[in-house]
mmCIF file of C-alpha atoms in Angstrom:
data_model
loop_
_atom_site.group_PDB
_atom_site.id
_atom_site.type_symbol
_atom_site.label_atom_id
_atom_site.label_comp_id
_atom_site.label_asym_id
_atom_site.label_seq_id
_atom_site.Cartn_x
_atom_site.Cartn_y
_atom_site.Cartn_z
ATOM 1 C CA UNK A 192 6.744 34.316 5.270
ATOM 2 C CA UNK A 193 6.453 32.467 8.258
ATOM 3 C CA UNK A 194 5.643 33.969 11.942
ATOM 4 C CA UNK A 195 6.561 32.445 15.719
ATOM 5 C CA UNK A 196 6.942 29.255 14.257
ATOM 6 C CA UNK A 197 7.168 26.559 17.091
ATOM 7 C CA UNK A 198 7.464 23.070 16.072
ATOM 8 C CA UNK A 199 8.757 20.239 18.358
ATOM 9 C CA UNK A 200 9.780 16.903 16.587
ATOM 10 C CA UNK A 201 9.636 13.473 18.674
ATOM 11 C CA UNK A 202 11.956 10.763 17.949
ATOM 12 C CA UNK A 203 10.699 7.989 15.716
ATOM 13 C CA UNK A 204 7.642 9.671 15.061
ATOM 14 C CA UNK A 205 5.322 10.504 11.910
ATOM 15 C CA UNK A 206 5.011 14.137 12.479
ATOM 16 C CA UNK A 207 2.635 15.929 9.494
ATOM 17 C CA UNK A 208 2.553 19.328 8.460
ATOM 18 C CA UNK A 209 -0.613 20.532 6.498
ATOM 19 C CA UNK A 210 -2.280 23.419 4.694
ATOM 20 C CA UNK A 211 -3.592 24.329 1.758
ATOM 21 C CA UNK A 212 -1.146 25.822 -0.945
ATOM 22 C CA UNK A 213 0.976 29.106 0.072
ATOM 23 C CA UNK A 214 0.567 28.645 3.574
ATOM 24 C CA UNK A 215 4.392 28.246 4.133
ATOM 25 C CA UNK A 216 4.746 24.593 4.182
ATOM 26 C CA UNK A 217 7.476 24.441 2.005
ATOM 27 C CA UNK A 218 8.971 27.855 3.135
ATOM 28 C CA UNK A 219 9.373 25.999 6.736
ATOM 29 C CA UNK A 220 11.382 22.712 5.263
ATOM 30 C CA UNK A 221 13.696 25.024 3.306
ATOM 31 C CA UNK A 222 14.195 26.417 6.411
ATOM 32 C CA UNK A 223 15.023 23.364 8.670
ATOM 33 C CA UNK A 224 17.038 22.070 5.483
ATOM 34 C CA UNK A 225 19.011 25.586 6.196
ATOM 35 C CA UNK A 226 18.003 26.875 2.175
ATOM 36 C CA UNK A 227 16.435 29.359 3.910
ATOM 37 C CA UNK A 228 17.763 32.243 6.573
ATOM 38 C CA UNK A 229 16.121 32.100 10.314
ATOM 39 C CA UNK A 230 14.796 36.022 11.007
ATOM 40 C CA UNK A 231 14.787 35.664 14.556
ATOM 41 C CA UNK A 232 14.439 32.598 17.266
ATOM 42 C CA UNK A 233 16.466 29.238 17.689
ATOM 43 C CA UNK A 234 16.741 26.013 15.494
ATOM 44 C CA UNK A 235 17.591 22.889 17.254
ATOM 45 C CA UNK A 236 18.557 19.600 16.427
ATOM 46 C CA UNK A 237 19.173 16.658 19.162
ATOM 47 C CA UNK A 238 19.977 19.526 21.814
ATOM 48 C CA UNK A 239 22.219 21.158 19.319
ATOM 49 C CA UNK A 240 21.583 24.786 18.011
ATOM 50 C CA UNK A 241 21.542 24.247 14.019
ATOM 51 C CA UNK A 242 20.101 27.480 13.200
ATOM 52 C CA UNK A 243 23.019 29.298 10.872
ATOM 53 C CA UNK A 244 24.417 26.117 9.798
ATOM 54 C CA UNK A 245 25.299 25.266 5.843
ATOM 55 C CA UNK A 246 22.613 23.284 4.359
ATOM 56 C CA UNK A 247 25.745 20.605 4.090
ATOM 57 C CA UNK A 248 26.407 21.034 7.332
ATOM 58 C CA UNK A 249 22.751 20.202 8.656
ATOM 59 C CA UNK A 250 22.481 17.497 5.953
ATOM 60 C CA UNK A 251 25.689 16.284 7.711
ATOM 61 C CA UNK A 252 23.387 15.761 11.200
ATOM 62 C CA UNK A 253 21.227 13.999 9.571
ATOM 63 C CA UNK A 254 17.952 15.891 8.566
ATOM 64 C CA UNK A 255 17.857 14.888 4.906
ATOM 65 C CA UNK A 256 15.213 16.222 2.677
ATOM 66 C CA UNK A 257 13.112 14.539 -0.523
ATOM 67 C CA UNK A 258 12.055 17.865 -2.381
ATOM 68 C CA UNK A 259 9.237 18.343 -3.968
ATOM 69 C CA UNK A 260 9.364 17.362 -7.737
ATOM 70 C CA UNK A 261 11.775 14.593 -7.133
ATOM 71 C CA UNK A 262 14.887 16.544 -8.367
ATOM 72 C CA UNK A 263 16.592 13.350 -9.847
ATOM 73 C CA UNK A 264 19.291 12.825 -12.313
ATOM 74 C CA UNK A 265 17.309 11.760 -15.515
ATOM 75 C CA UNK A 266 19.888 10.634 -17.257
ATOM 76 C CA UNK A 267 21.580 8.260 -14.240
ATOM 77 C CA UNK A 268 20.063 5.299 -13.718
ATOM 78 C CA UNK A 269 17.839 4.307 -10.534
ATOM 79 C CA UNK A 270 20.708 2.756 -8.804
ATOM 80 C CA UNK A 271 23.190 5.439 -9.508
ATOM 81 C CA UNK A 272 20.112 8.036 -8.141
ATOM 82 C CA UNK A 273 20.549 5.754 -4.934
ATOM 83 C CA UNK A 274 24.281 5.931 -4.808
ATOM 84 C CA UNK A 275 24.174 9.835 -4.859
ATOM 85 C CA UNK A 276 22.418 10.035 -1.627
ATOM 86 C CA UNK A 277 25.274 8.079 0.134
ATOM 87 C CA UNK A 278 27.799 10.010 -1.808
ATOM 88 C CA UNK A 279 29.340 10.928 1.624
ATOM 89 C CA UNK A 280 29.746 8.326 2.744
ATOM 90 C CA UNK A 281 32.866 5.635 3.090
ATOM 91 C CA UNK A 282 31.651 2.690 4.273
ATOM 92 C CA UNK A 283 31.044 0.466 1.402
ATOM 93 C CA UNK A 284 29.376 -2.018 2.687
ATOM 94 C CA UNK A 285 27.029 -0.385 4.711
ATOM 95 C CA UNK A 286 26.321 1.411 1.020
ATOM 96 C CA UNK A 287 25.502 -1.851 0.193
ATOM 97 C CA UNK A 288 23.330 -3.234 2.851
ATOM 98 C CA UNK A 289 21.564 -0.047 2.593
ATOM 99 C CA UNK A 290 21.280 -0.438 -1.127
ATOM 100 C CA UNK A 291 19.136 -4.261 -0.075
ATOM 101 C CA UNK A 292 17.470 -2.687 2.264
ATOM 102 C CA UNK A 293 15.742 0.239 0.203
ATOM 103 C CA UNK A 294 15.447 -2.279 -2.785
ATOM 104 C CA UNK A 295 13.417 -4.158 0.019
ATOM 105 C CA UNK A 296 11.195 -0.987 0.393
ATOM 106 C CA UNK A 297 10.565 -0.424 -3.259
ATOM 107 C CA UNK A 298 10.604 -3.558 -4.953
ATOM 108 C CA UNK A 299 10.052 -2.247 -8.025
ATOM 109 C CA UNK A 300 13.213 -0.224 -8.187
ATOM 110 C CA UNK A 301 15.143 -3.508 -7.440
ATOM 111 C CA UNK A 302 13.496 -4.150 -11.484
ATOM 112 C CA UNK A 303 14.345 -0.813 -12.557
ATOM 113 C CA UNK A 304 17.650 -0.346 -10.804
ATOM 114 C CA UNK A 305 19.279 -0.331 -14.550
ATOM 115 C CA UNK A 306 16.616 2.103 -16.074
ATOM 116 C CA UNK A 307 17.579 5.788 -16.634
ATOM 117 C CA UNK A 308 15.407 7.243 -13.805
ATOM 118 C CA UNK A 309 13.875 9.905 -16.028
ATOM 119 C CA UNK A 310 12.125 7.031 -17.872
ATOM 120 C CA UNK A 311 9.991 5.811 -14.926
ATOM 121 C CA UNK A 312 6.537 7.105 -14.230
ATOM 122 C CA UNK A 313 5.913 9.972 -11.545
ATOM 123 C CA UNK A 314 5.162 7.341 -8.369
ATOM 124 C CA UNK A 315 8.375 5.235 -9.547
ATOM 125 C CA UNK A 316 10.139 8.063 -9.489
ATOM 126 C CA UNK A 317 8.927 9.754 -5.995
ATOM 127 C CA UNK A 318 9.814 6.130 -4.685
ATOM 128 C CA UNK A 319 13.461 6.754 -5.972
ATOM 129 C CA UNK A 320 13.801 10.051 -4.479
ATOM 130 C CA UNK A 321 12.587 8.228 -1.362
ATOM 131 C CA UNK A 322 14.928 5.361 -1.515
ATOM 132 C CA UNK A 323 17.511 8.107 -2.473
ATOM 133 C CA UNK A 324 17.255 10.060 0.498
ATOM 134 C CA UNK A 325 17.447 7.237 2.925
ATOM 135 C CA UNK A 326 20.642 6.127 1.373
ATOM 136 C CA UNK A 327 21.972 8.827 3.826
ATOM 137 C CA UNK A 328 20.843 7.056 6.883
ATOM 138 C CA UNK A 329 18.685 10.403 7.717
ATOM 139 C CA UNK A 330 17.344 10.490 11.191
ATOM 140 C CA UNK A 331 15.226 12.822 9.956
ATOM 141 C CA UNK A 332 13.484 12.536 6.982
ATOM 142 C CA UNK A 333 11.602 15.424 5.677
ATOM 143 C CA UNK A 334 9.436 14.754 2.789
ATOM 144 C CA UNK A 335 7.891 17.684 0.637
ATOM 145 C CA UNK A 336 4.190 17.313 -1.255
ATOM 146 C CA UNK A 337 4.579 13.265 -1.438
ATOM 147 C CA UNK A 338 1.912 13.075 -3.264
ATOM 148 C CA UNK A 339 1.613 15.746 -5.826
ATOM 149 C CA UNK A 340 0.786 14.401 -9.441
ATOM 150 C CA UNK A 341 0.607 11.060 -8.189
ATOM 151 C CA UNK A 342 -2.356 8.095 -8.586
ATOM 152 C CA UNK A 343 -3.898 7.615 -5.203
ATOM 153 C CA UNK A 344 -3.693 3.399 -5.366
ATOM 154 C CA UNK A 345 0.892 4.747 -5.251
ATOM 155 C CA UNK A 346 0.293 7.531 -2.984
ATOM 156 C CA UNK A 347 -1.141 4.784 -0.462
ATOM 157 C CA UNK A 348 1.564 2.615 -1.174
ATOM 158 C CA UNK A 349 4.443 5.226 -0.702
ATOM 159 C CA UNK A 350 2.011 6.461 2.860
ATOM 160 C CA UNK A 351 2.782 2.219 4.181
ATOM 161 C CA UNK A 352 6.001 2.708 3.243
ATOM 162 C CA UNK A 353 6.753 6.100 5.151
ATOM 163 C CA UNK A 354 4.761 4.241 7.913
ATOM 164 C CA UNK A 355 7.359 1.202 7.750
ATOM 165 C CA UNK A 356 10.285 3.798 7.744
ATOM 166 C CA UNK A 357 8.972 5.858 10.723
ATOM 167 C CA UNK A 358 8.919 1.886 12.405
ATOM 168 C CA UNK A 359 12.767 1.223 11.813
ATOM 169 C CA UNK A 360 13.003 4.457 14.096
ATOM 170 C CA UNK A 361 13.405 7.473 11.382
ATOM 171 C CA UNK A 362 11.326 10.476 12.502
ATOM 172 C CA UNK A 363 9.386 11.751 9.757
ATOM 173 C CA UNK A 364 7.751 15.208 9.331
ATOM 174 C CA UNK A 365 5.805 14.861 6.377
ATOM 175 C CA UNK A 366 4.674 18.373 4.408
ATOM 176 C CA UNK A 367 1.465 17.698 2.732
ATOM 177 C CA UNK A 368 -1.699 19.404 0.991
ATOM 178 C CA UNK A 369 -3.908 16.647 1.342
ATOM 179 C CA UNK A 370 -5.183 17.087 4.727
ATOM 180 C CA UNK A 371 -6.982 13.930 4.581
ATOM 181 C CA UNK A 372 -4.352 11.703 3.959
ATOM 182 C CA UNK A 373 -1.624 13.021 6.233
ATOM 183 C CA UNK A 374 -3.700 12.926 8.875
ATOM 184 C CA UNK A 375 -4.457 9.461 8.120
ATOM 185 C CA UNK A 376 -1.613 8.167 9.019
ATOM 186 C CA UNK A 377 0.929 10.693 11.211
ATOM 187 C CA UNK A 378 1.307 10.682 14.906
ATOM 188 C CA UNK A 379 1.007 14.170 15.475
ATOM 189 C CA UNK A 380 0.206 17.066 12.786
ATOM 190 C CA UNK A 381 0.279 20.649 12.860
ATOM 191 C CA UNK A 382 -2.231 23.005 10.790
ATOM 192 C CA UNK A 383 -0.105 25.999 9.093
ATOM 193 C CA UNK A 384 -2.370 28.742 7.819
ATOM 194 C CA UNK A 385 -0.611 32.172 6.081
ATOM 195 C CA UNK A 386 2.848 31.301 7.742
ATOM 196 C CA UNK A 387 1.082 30.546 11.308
ATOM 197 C CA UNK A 388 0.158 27.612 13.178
ATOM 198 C CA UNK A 389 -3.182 27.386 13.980
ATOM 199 C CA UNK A 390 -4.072 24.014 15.295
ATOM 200 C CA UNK A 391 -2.049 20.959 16.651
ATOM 201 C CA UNK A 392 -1.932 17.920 18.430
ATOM 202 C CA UNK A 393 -2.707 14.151 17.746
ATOM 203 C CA UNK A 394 -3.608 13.665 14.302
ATOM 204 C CA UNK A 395 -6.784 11.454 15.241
ATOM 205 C CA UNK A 396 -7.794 14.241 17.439
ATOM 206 C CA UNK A 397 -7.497 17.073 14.270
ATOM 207 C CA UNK A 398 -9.029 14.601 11.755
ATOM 208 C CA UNK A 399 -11.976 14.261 13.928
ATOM 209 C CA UNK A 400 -12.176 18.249 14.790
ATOM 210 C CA UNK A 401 -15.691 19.728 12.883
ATOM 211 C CA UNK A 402 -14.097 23.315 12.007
ATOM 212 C CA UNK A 403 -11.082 21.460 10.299
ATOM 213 C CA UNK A 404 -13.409 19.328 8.271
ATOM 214 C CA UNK A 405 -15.650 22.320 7.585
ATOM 215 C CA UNK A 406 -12.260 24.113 6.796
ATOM 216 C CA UNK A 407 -10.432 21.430 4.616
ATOM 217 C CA UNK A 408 -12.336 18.255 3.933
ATOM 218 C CA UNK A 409 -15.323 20.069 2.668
ATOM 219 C CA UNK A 410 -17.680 18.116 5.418
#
């Protein structure tokens, strides 16, 4: 459950959410993604109330999610994964400048774009839900656990690449349990402890702050 929740996302920013599992990290995206009721108080999106909109409908103002877990179609293959995220859209070739420019991000699903995406490893696959997501031009891209399961040498990789998207002006909030590593690299992060918010501001300023080591990084 989450309580007096304020958040305030910047355009073309890295924006990281962190704390340690059950603090309501992913309760919070569900909600923004509009899975998940609002008890009380306002959602807004680009100075337009979103609050009791469909999850279609918010997906449809571009706040796109990549879940936690992937959620891909195992038996489709990478590029057909790709082609479901733009499954709204009409503009074919846009679909396929989009299509170069993602296989641009991930190489290596440029190679795989013919493999059934349940065959690729865990980090291929996170960079497919990735690369999936943006096929739907989100202007906000909210990405859940990135690096859950995954070998640190690809969660650095896909970290440079959320960097690079965050650069062609996509805001990203970034839900994360490693404290370290969002920190790292957002903007701005806030610290969510049992549904609250307990600490925020620039992310060099939290990853330097002695009670959040003490509390997180075990220093």
């Amino acid at each position: 459950m989450l309580h007096s929740i304020s958040l305030d996302v910047r355009q073309a920013e890295f924006l990281a959410l962190v704390g340690s599992n059950g603090a309501g990290k992913t309760t919070l995206l569900r909600t923004l993604s509009g899975l998940l009721p609002i008890g009380s108080g306002t959602l807004e999106w680009e100075g337009r109330a979103i609050g009791g909109l469909t999850p279609d409908a918010i997906f449809r103002q571009g706040i796109v999610q990549v879940p936690e877990g992937r959620q891909l179609f195992p038996r489709m293959s990478v590029r057909d994964n790709l082609l479901m995220g733009a499954y709204r859209r009409d503009d074919q070739a846009g679909v396929r400048a989009d299509l170069d420019r993602v296989y641009g991000l991930f190489p290596r699903l440029a190679e795989r774009r013919r493999q059934l995406a349940g065959s690729m490893s865990g980090g291929e696959q996170q960079m497919c839900a990735m690369a999936r997501a943006l096929m739907a031009r989100p202007r906000l891209l909210l990405v859940d656990e990135m690096s859950l399961g995954l070998a640190p040498i690809i969660v650095d990789q896909l970290m440079e690449t959320l960097t690079a998207i965050r650069d062609q002006g996509v805001t990203i909030l970034l839900v994360e349990q490693d404290i370290h590593l969002a920190l790292a690299a957002a903007d701005r992060a806030y610290v969510l402890e049992t549904g609250r918010i307990v600490r925020e501001g620039p992310a060099r300023d939290l990853i330097a702050d002695p009670e959040l080591k003490r509390a997180y990084l075990g220093v």
